[in-house]
Amino acid sequence: MDINGKTQILGIFGNPIGHTSSPIMHMSAINALKLNYVYVPFLVELNNLEFAVKAIRALNIKGVNITIPFKEKIIPYLDELDQTAEEVKAVNTVVNKSGKLVGYNTDGDGFIYDLKKNKIELKAKKIVLIGAGGAAKSIAISLLKQKPKNLILVNRTKNRLDALKKLLQTKTELSISTYSLIDPNIKEYLNDADIIINTTSLGMEPNIHESPIQDFSFIRRGQVFYDIIYKPNLTYFLKNAQEKGVLTINGLGMLIGQGAIAFQLFTGLEPPIGIMKKALLFN
Ligand code: NAP
């Protein structure tokens, strides 16, 4: 990679940021397409977020991804949101369109992209979504567009659970049920589900022995377990499901999916998905 007077800057804002795989993934695509871009991590302090966003314009940065903890906090500083970011009220991609900062959310579509890649049909399926944070919100909104049979939301904190249900009920005729993570009947509806998705951060490095579920005796043949965590690649949640012989999928494909859509928004070019995947797998 040569940097010269015409090099364009892309990056990611987050805190912490040292764990991010996005620079590796985007640089692999930039190098493969021989583009004159560079993608860098930016460690942003919360009290500097507004200045950091102003710097996108001031420094003519072409686009940035946004990760924890800024996906919602960044919204007041942007000029416009696309429809999905507006619905989700969270942004993971900002594109600088000649000084106008437009926010997008590619997480939900990245998730659906990966399910399709794994040939998992959502239509008429019974789905349990564990977690009610930012990722859960974007995934749930995208899931509903695929017309599942039902959707059950499970979370530790009731307020967030209720807020997510309220938001989703404005978008669907389906009746969405909600349960606490410590509901005594949790095994019953987990057993009834076709697809169980973990969107909580439980099990993410370094806390690899954590899981939103402790008792896996409910698992039956044919179920699919998806964990949007990608580090480690086999979470405690997926390991237990795998031991029962059901299909398990980690969050790497979703990471690639959301990143590929973001890359297309940044550059207008078709992302080299195979190369992006290889870069993530070998780093
Ligand atoms: P978030 O908004 O902070 O939400 C965190 C979720 O985890 C909430 O539901 C929270 O429950 C739950 N949680 C956290 N600690 C818990 C605990 N000790 N016990 C029970 N529940 C707990 O985070 P997010 O942005 O949604 O991200 C969640 C995870 O998804 C992270 O691991 C992130 O790296 C991953 N992610 C992956 C991708 C991908 O492309 N693969 C994309 C986005 C995010 P409460 O409401 O009770 O706090």
mmCIF file of C-alpha atoms and ligand atoms in Angstrom:
data_model
loop_
_atom_site.group_PDB
_atom_site.id
_atom_site.type_symbol
_atom_site.label_atom_id
_atom_site.label_comp_id
_atom_site.label_asym_id
_atom_site.label_seq_id
_atom_site.Cartn_x
_atom_site.Cartn_y
_atom_site.Cartn_z
ATOM 1 C CA MET A 1 0.000 0.000 0.000
ATOM 2 C CA ASP A 2 1.414 3.386 -1.026
ATOM 3 C CA ILE A 3 0.116 6.538 0.624
ATOM 4 C CA ASN A 4 0.282 9.679 -1.503
ATOM 5 C CA GLY A 5 -1.408 13.054 -1.859
ATOM 6 C CA LYS A 6 -4.611 11.497 -3.218
ATOM 7 C CA THR A 7 -5.084 8.779 -0.587
ATOM 8 C CA GLN A 8 -8.618 8.759 0.851
ATOM 9 C CA ILE A 9 -9.247 7.982 4.510
ATOM 10 C CA LEU A 10 -11.739 5.497 5.945
ATOM 11 C CA GLY A 11 -11.837 4.344 9.560
ATOM 12 C CA ILE A 12 -13.719 3.170 12.608
ATOM 13 C CA PHE A 13 -14.693 5.088 15.777
ATOM 14 C CA GLY A 14 -14.984 3.099 19.002
ATOM 15 C CA ASN A 15 -13.859 2.773 22.591
ATOM 16 C CA PRO A 16 -12.194 0.403 23.191
ATOM 17 C CA ILE A 17 -10.977 -0.140 19.639
ATOM 18 C CA GLY A 18 -7.928 -2.379 19.963
ATOM 19 C CA HIS A 19 -9.989 -5.557 19.455
ATOM 20 C CA THR A 20 -11.557 -4.505 16.147
ATOM 21 C CA SER A 21 -11.135 -6.691 13.064
ATOM 22 C CA SER A 22 -12.594 -4.064 10.718
ATOM 23 C CA PRO A 23 -9.238 -2.545 9.588
ATOM 24 C CA ILE A 24 -7.949 -5.984 8.562
ATOM 25 C CA MET A 25 -11.154 -6.759 6.666
ATOM 26 C CA HIS A 26 -11.395 -3.385 4.872
ATOM 27 C CA MET A 27 -7.661 -3.154 4.095
ATOM 28 C CA SER A 28 -7.802 -6.601 2.487
ATOM 29 C CA ALA A 29 -10.563 -5.331 0.170
ATOM 30 C CA ILE A 30 -8.737 -2.041 -0.520
ATOM 31 C CA ASN A 31 -5.532 -3.898 -1.409
ATOM 32 C CA ALA A 32 -7.315 -6.514 -3.521
ATOM 33 C CA LEU A 33 -9.002 -3.795 -5.608
ATOM 34 C CA LYS A 34 -5.798 -1.675 -5.653
ATOM 35 C CA LEU A 35 -7.678 1.350 -4.316
ATOM 36 C CA ASN A 36 -5.980 4.481 -3.046
ATOM 37 C CA TYR A 37 -7.637 4.286 0.384
ATOM 38 C CA VAL A 38 -6.460 3.642 3.915
ATOM 39 C CA TYR A 39 -8.695 2.344 6.768
ATOM 40 C CA VAL A 40 -7.608 3.225 10.311
ATOM 41 C CA PRO A 41 -8.888 2.678 13.873
ATOM 42 C CA PHE A 42 -9.775 5.824 15.875
ATOM 43 C CA LEU A 43 -9.962 5.580 19.668
ATOM 44 C CA VAL A 44 -12.549 8.245 20.539
ATOM 45 C CA GLU A 45 -13.319 9.415 24.079
ATOM 46 C CA LEU A 46 -17.014 9.952 24.732
ATOM 47 C CA ASN A 47 -16.570 13.663 25.532
ATOM 48 C CA ASN A 48 -14.776 14.083 22.187
ATOM 49 C CA LEU A 49 -17.389 12.386 20.032
ATOM 50 C CA GLU A 50 -18.831 15.633 18.655
ATOM 51 C CA PHE A 51 -15.330 16.883 17.724
ATOM 52 C CA ALA A 52 -14.489 13.524 16.180
ATOM 53 C CA VAL A 53 -17.588 13.745 13.970
ATOM 54 C CA LYS A 54 -16.735 17.327 12.994
ATOM 55 C CA ALA A 55 -13.261 16.026 12.061
ATOM 56 C CA ILE A 56 -14.836 13.707 9.467
ATOM 57 C CA ARG A 57 -15.860 16.840 7.546
ATOM 58 C CA ALA A 58 -12.837 18.953 8.476
ATOM 59 C CA LEU A 59 -10.319 16.302 7.390
ATOM 60 C CA ASN A 60 -12.353 15.090 4.411
ATOM 61 C CA ILE A 61 -12.523 11.552 5.802
ATOM 62 C CA LYS A 62 -14.631 9.586 3.295
ATOM 63 C CA GLY A 63 -16.405 7.349 5.770
ATOM 64 C CA VAL A 64 -16.246 5.651 9.137
ATOM 65 C CA ASN A 65 -17.729 2.635 10.819
ATOM 66 C CA ILE A 66 -19.119 3.168 14.307
ATOM 67 C CA THR A 67 -18.876 0.606 17.059
ATOM 68 C CA ILE A 68 -19.533 0.318 20.800
ATOM 69 C CA PRO A 69 -20.371 2.651 22.559
ATOM 70 C CA PHE A 70 -21.274 5.266 19.906
ATOM 71 C CA LYS A 71 -23.872 3.662 17.642
ATOM 72 C CA GLU A 72 -26.749 5.619 19.186
ATOM 73 C CA LYS A 73 -24.812 8.548 20.642
ATOM 74 C CA ILE A 74 -23.524 9.662 17.245
ATOM 75 C CA ILE A 75 -26.975 10.322 15.772
ATOM 76 C CA PRO A 76 -27.425 13.963 16.932
ATOM 77 C CA TYR A 77 -24.193 14.949 15.155
ATOM 78 C CA LEU A 78 -25.142 13.538 11.734
ATOM 79 C CA ASP A 79 -26.956 15.386 8.925
ATOM 80 C CA GLU A 80 -29.173 12.561 7.706
ATOM 81 C CA LEU A 81 -30.081 8.919 8.406
ATOM 82 C CA ASP A 82 -31.052 6.331 5.836
ATOM 83 C CA GLN A 83 -34.317 4.452 6.403
ATOM 84 C CA THR A 84 -32.819 1.498 8.301
ATOM 85 C CA ALA A 85 -30.709 3.645 10.630
ATOM 86 C CA GLU A 86 -33.794 5.792 11.249
ATOM 87 C CA GLU A 87 -35.855 2.684 12.121
ATOM 88 C CA VAL A 88 -33.164 1.150 14.317
ATOM 89 C CA LYS A 89 -32.109 4.494 15.827
ATOM 90 C CA ALA A 90 -28.500 3.311 15.654
ATOM 91 C CA VAL A 91 -25.722 3.875 13.136
ATOM 92 C CA ASN A 92 -22.744 1.640 12.316
ATOM 93 C CA THR A 93 -21.622 3.377 9.105
ATOM 94 C CA VAL A 94 -21.225 7.080 8.263
ATOM 95 C CA VAL A 95 -20.588 8.228 4.698
ATOM 96 C CA ASN A 96 -19.253 11.718 3.985
ATOM 97 C CA LYS A 97 -21.165 12.875 0.883
ATOM 98 C CA SER A 98 -19.403 16.125 -0.024
ATOM 99 C CA GLY A 99 -19.620 17.368 3.557
ATOM 100 C CA LYS A 100 -23.059 15.881 4.324
ATOM 101 C CA LEU A 101 -22.726 13.084 6.894
ATOM 102 C CA VAL A 102 -25.220 10.286 6.264
ATOM 103 C CA GLY A 103 -25.714 7.482 8.823
ATOM 104 C CA TYR A 104 -26.533 3.886 7.863
ATOM 105 C CA ASN A 105 -27.022 0.665 9.801
ATOM 106 C CA THR A 106 -25.770 -2.445 8.012
ATOM 107 C CA ASP A 107 -25.813 -4.852 11.010
ATOM 108 C CA GLY A 108 -29.271 -6.331 10.412
ATOM 109 C CA ASP A 109 -28.746 -6.779 6.679
ATOM 110 C CA GLY A 110 -25.314 -8.265 7.395
ATOM 111 C CA PHE A 111 -26.997 -10.834 9.637
ATOM 112 C CA ILE A 112 -29.627 -11.704 7.019
ATOM 113 C CA TYR A 113 -26.882 -11.927 4.371
ATOM 114 C CA ASP A 114 -25.112 -14.555 6.475
ATOM 115 C CA LEU A 115 -28.253 -16.591 7.163
ATOM 116 C CA LYS A 116 -28.968 -16.689 3.435
ATOM 117 C CA LYS A 117 -25.367 -17.713 2.777
ATOM 118 C CA ASN A 118 -25.889 -20.577 5.239
ATOM 119 C CA LYS A 119 -29.189 -21.424 3.504
ATOM 120 C CA ILE A 120 -31.233 -20.816 6.670
ATOM 121 C CA GLU A 121 -34.818 -19.906 5.816
ATOM 122 C CA LEU A 122 -36.527 -17.517 8.250
ATOM 123 C CA LYS A 123 -39.974 -17.493 6.680
ATOM 124 C CA ALA A 124 -42.543 -19.200 8.957
ATOM 125 C CA LYS A 125 -39.839 -20.115 11.478
ATOM 126 C CA LYS A 126 -40.099 -19.831 15.268
ATOM 127 C CA ILE A 127 -37.311 -17.589 16.494
ATOM 128 C CA VAL A 128 -35.947 -16.769 19.941
ATOM 129 C CA LEU A 129 -33.752 -13.666 20.060
ATOM 130 C CA ILE A 130 -31.689 -13.326 23.238
ATOM 131 C CA GLY A 131 -30.621 -9.773 24.046
ATOM 132 C CA ALA A 132 -32.214 -6.372 23.554
ATOM 133 C CA GLY A 133 -29.221 -4.117 22.850
ATOM 134 C CA GLY A 134 -28.211 -2.300 19.679
ATOM 135 C CA ALA A 135 -27.394 -5.419 17.676
ATOM 136 C CA ALA A 136 -30.623 -7.133 18.773
ATOM 137 C CA LYS A 137 -32.624 -4.138 17.591
ATOM 138 C CA SER A 138 -31.170 -4.078 14.086
ATOM 139 C CA ILE A 139 -31.341 -7.857 13.746
ATOM 140 C CA ALA A 140 -34.960 -7.990 14.975
ATOM 141 C CA ILE A 141 -36.086 -5.330 12.495
ATOM 142 C CA SER A 142 -34.409 -7.163 9.614
ATOM 143 C CA LEU A 143 -35.756 -10.523 10.839
ATOM 144 C CA LEU A 144 -39.348 -9.335 10.833
ATOM 145 C CA LYS A 145 -39.065 -8.415 7.140
ATOM 146 C CA GLN A 146 -38.397 -12.138 6.463
ATOM 147 C CA LYS A 147 -41.864 -13.067 7.844
ATOM 148 C CA PRO A 148 -41.085 -15.535 10.656
ATOM 149 C CA LYS A 149 -43.934 -17.473 12.324
ATOM 150 C CA ASN A 150 -43.209 -15.923 15.682
ATOM 151 C CA LEU A 151 -40.551 -13.964 17.534
ATOM 152 C CA ILE A 152 -39.754 -14.331 21.214
ATOM 153 C CA LEU A 153 -37.476 -11.781 22.869
ATOM 154 C CA VAL A 154 -35.465 -12.659 25.967
ATOM 155 C CA ASN A 155 -33.355 -10.242 27.986
ATOM 156 C CA ARG A 156 -31.984 -9.619 31.458
ATOM 157 C CA THR A 157 -33.223 -6.042 31.817
ATOM 158 C CA LYS A 158 -36.973 -5.585 31.529
ATOM 159 C CA ASN A 159 -36.959 -1.920 30.461
ATOM 160 C CA ARG A 160 -34.878 -2.657 27.391
ATOM 161 C CA LEU A 161 -36.983 -5.714 26.593
ATOM 162 C CA ASP A 162 -40.204 -3.689 26.780
ATOM 163 C CA ALA A 163 -38.725 -0.860 24.698
ATOM 164 C CA LEU A 164 -37.650 -3.276 21.954
ATOM 165 C CA LYS A 165 -41.037 -5.004 21.914
ATOM 166 C CA LYS A 166 -42.790 -1.619 21.682
ATOM 167 C CA LEU A 167 -40.613 -0.587 18.758
ATOM 168 C CA LEU A 168 -41.108 -3.888 16.920
ATOM 169 C CA GLN A 169 -44.881 -3.921 17.427
ATOM 170 C CA THR A 170 -45.062 -0.691 15.414
ATOM 171 C CA LYS A 171 -43.609 -2.644 12.474
ATOM 172 C CA THR A 172 -45.402 -5.994 12.556
ATOM 173 C CA GLU A 173 -48.781 -7.632 13.053
ATOM 174 C CA LEU A 174 -47.048 -10.594 14.721
ATOM 175 C CA SER A 175 -47.606 -10.778 18.430
ATOM 176 C CA ILE A 176 -44.161 -10.631 20.016
ATOM 177 C CA SER A 177 -43.682 -12.310 23.408
ATOM 178 C CA THR A 178 -41.045 -11.251 25.907
ATOM 179 C CA TYR A 179 -39.421 -13.179 28.751
ATOM 180 C CA SER A 180 -36.806 -12.564 31.354
ATOM 181 C CA LEU A 181 -33.547 -14.451 31.010
ATOM 182 C CA ILE A 182 -34.296 -16.067 34.372
ATOM 183 C CA ASP A 183 -37.887 -17.060 33.535
ATOM 184 C CA PRO A 184 -38.466 -20.545 35.029
ATOM 185 C CA ASN A 185 -40.171 -21.725 31.810
ATOM 186 C CA ILE A 186 -37.340 -20.675 29.521
ATOM 187 C CA LYS A 187 -36.568 -24.283 28.508
ATOM 188 C CA GLU A 188 -40.069 -24.777 27.118
ATOM 189 C CA TYR A 189 -39.960 -21.993 24.567
ATOM 190 C CA LEU A 190 -36.306 -22.586 23.743
ATOM 191 C CA ASN A 191 -37.233 -26.203 22.964
ATOM 192 C CA ASP A 192 -40.070 -25.045 20.717
ATOM 193 C CA ALA A 193 -37.884 -22.630 18.692
ATOM 194 C CA ASP A 194 -36.396 -23.384 15.275
ATOM 195 C CA ILE A 195 -33.659 -20.753 15.521
ATOM 196 C CA ILE A 196 -32.075 -19.388 18.713
ATOM 197 C CA ILE A 197 -29.914 -16.294 18.366
ATOM 198 C CA ASN A 198 -27.584 -14.872 20.995
ATOM 199 C CA THR A 199 -27.092 -11.136 20.575
ATOM 200 C CA THR A 200 -25.835 -10.494 24.115
ATOM 201 C CA SER A 201 -22.153 -9.888 24.758
ATOM 202 C CA LEU A 202 -22.062 -12.894 27.134
ATOM 203 C CA GLY A 203 -19.282 -15.248 26.062
ATOM 204 C CA MET A 204 -17.263 -12.618 24.228
ATOM 205 C CA GLU A 205 -13.501 -12.548 24.897
ATOM 206 C CA PRO A 206 -12.187 -12.380 27.562
ATOM 207 C CA ASN A 207 -15.285 -13.775 29.351
ATOM 208 C CA ILE A 208 -15.395 -16.950 27.291
ATOM 209 C CA HIS A 209 -17.069 -19.127 29.957
ATOM 210 C CA GLU A 210 -20.201 -16.969 30.091
ATOM 211 C CA SER A 211 -23.429 -17.739 28.257
ATOM 212 C CA PRO A 212 -26.988 -16.380 28.386
ATOM 213 C CA ILE A 213 -28.162 -20.005 28.812
ATOM 214 C CA GLN A 214 -26.703 -22.449 31.319
ATOM 215 C CA ASP A 215 -28.911 -25.523 30.861
ATOM 216 C CA PHE A 216 -28.807 -26.917 27.312
ATOM 217 C CA SER A 217 -30.886 -30.040 27.963
ATOM 218 C CA PHE A 218 -33.813 -28.590 25.935
ATOM 219 C CA ILE A 219 -31.976 -28.888 22.610
ATOM 220 C CA ARG A 220 -33.678 -31.037 19.973
ATOM 221 C CA ARG A 221 -32.638 -32.152 16.531
ATOM 222 C CA GLY A 222 -33.053 -29.635 13.698
ATOM 223 C CA GLN A 223 -32.558 -26.485 15.745
ATOM 224 C CA VAL A 224 -30.135 -23.778 14.613
ATOM 225 C CA PHE A 225 -27.983 -21.830 17.088
ATOM 226 C CA TYR A 226 -26.518 -18.501 15.981
ATOM 227 C CA ASP A 227 -24.163 -16.428 18.138
ATOM 228 C CA ILE A 228 -23.314 -13.001 16.727
ATOM 229 C CA ILE A 229 -20.063 -13.030 18.734
ATOM 230 C CA TYR A 230 -17.069 -13.881 16.552
ATOM 231 C CA LYS A 231 -14.285 -13.820 19.159
ATOM 232 C CA PRO A 232 -13.928 -16.590 20.258
ATOM 233 C CA ASN A 233 -15.148 -18.376 17.153
ATOM 234 C CA LEU A 234 -16.805 -21.073 19.297
ATOM 235 C CA THR A 235 -18.530 -19.464 22.274
ATOM 236 C CA TYR A 236 -19.661 -21.462 25.299
ATOM 237 C CA PHE A 237 -23.229 -21.061 23.938
ATOM 238 C CA LEU A 238 -22.283 -22.571 20.550
ATOM 239 C CA LYS A 239 -19.995 -25.227 22.034
ATOM 240 C CA ASN A 240 -22.841 -26.646 24.110
ATOM 241 C CA ALA A 241 -25.181 -26.650 21.130
ATOM 242 C CA GLN A 242 -22.545 -28.254 18.930
ATOM 243 C CA GLU A 243 -22.085 -31.050 21.462
ATOM 244 C CA LYS A 244 -25.798 -31.844 21.032
ATOM 245 C CA GLY A 245 -25.276 -32.183 17.290
ATOM 246 C CA VAL A 246 -27.258 -29.158 16.062
ATOM 247 C CA LEU A 247 -26.146 -26.589 13.476
ATOM 248 C CA THR A 248 -24.167 -23.690 14.967
ATOM 249 C CA ILE A 249 -23.086 -20.455 13.284
ATOM 250 C CA ASN A 250 -20.847 -17.743 14.754
ATOM 251 C CA GLY A 251 -20.824 -13.992 14.072
ATOM 252 C CA LEU A 252 -17.997 -13.955 11.550
ATOM 253 C CA GLY A 253 -20.329 -14.138 8.564
ATOM 254 C CA MET A 254 -22.431 -11.282 9.946
ATOM 255 C CA LEU A 255 -19.259 -9.231 10.472
ATOM 256 C CA ILE A 256 -18.317 -9.846 6.853
ATOM 257 C CA GLY A 257 -21.861 -9.107 5.668
ATOM 258 C CA GLN A 258 -22.160 -5.776 7.505
ATOM 259 C CA GLY A 259 -18.600 -4.846 6.475
ATOM 260 C CA ALA A 260 -19.183 -5.705 2.832
ATOM 261 C CA ILE A 261 -22.307 -3.524 2.698
ATOM 262 C CA ALA A 262 -20.382 -0.690 4.397
ATOM 263 C CA PHE A 263 -17.489 -1.057 1.931
ATOM 264 C CA GLN A 264 -19.918 -0.688 -0.947
ATOM 265 C CA LEU A 265 -21.382 2.444 0.667
ATOM 266 C CA PHE A 266 -17.886 3.933 1.147
ATOM 267 C CA THR A 267 -16.469 3.161 -2.297
ATOM 268 C CA GLY A 268 -19.443 2.428 -4.576
ATOM 269 C CA LEU A 269 -17.645 -0.785 -5.555
ATOM 270 C CA GLU A 270 -18.564 -4.466 -5.319
ATOM 271 C CA PRO A 271 -16.777 -5.821 -2.206
ATOM 272 C CA PRO A 272 -14.412 -8.805 -2.702
ATOM 273 C CA ILE A 273 -16.173 -10.851 -0.018
ATOM 274 C CA GLY A 274 -14.027 -13.990 -0.331
ATOM 275 C CA ILE A 275 -10.863 -11.963 0.240
ATOM 276 C CA MET A 276 -12.390 -10.122 3.213
ATOM 277 C CA LYS A 277 -13.363 -13.450 4.768
ATOM 278 C CA LYS A 278 -9.921 -14.960 4.240
ATOM 279 C CA ALA A 279 -8.279 -11.911 5.834
ATOM 280 C CA LEU A 280 -10.447 -12.323 8.937
ATOM 281 C CA LEU A 281 -9.906 -16.061 9.183
ATOM 282 C CA PHE A 282 -6.119 -15.809 8.982
ATOM 283 C CA ASN A 283 -5.616 -12.910 11.394
HETATM 284 P P1 NAP B 1 -25.255 -3.641 23.697
HETATM 285 O O1 NAP B 1 -26.152 -2.675 22.999
HETATM 286 O O2 NAP B 1 -24.395 -3.148 24.812
HETATM 287 O O3 NAP B 1 -26.209 -4.844 24.250
HETATM 288 C C1 NAP B 1 -25.668 -5.833 25.085
HETATM 289 C C2 NAP B 1 -26.686 -6.943 25.345
HETATM 290 O O4 NAP B 1 -26.038 -7.936 26.164
HETATM 291 C C3 NAP B 1 -27.921 -6.490 26.115
HETATM 292 O O5 NAP B 1 -29.024 -7.286 25.773
HETATM 293 C C4 NAP B 1 -27.500 -6.801 27.572
HETATM 294 O O6 NAP B 1 -28.585 -7.032 28.443
HETATM 295 C C5 NAP B 1 -26.764 -8.108 27.398
HETATM 296 N N1 NAP B 1 -25.854 -8.353 28.497
HETATM 297 C C6 NAP B 1 -24.638 -7.768 28.700
HETATM 298 N N2 NAP B 1 -24.102 -8.240 29.842
HETATM 299 C C7 NAP B 1 -24.997 -9.125 30.373
HETATM 300 C C8 NAP B 1 -25.011 -9.938 31.527
HETATM 301 N N3 NAP B 1 -23.987 -9.956 32.387
HETATM 302 N N4 NAP B 1 -26.081 -10.748 31.744
HETATM 303 C C9 NAP B 1 -27.111 -10.768 30.865
HETATM 304 N N5 NAP B 1 -27.164 -10.010 29.743
HETATM 305 C C10 NAP B 1 -26.113 -9.199 29.503
HETATM 306 O O7 NAP B 1 -24.262 -4.348 22.687
HETATM 307 P P2 NAP B 1 -24.505 -4.687 21.134
HETATM 308 O O8 NAP B 1 -23.995 -3.587 20.288
HETATM 309 O O9 NAP B 1 -25.919 -5.124 20.960
HETATM 310 O O10 NAP B 1 -23.480 -5.924 20.927
HETATM 311 C C11 NAP B 1 -23.738 -7.167 21.547
HETATM 312 C C12 NAP B 1 -22.704 -8.198 21.070
HETATM 313 O O11 NAP B 1 -22.831 -8.384 19.670
HETATM 314 C C13 NAP B 1 -21.253 -7.799 21.313
HETATM 315 O O12 NAP B 1 -20.561 -8.956 21.728
HETATM 316 C C14 NAP B 1 -20.777 -7.348 19.946
HETATM 317 O O13 NAP B 1 -19.379 -7.542 19.750
HETATM 318 C C15 NAP B 1 -21.568 -8.290 19.034
HETATM 319 N N6 NAP B 1 -21.792 -7.750 17.675
HETATM 320 C C16 NAP B 1 -21.395 -8.527 16.615
HETATM 321 C C17 NAP B 1 -21.600 -8.049 15.329
HETATM 322 C C18 NAP B 1 -21.151 -8.877 14.148
HETATM 323 O O14 NAP B 1 -21.018 -8.314 13.054
HETATM 324 N N7 NAP B 1 -20.946 -10.170 14.291
HETATM 325 C C19 NAP B 1 -22.211 -6.801 15.098
HETATM 326 C C20 NAP B 1 -22.635 -6.060 16.215
HETATM 327 C C21 NAP B 1 -22.416 -6.554 17.504
HETATM 328 P P3 NAP B 1 -29.195 -5.839 29.352
HETATM 329 O O15 NAP B 1 -30.180 -5.110 28.477
HETATM 330 O O16 NAP B 1 -29.803 -6.565 30.476
HETATM 331 O O17 NAP B 1 -28.029 -4.972 29.765
#
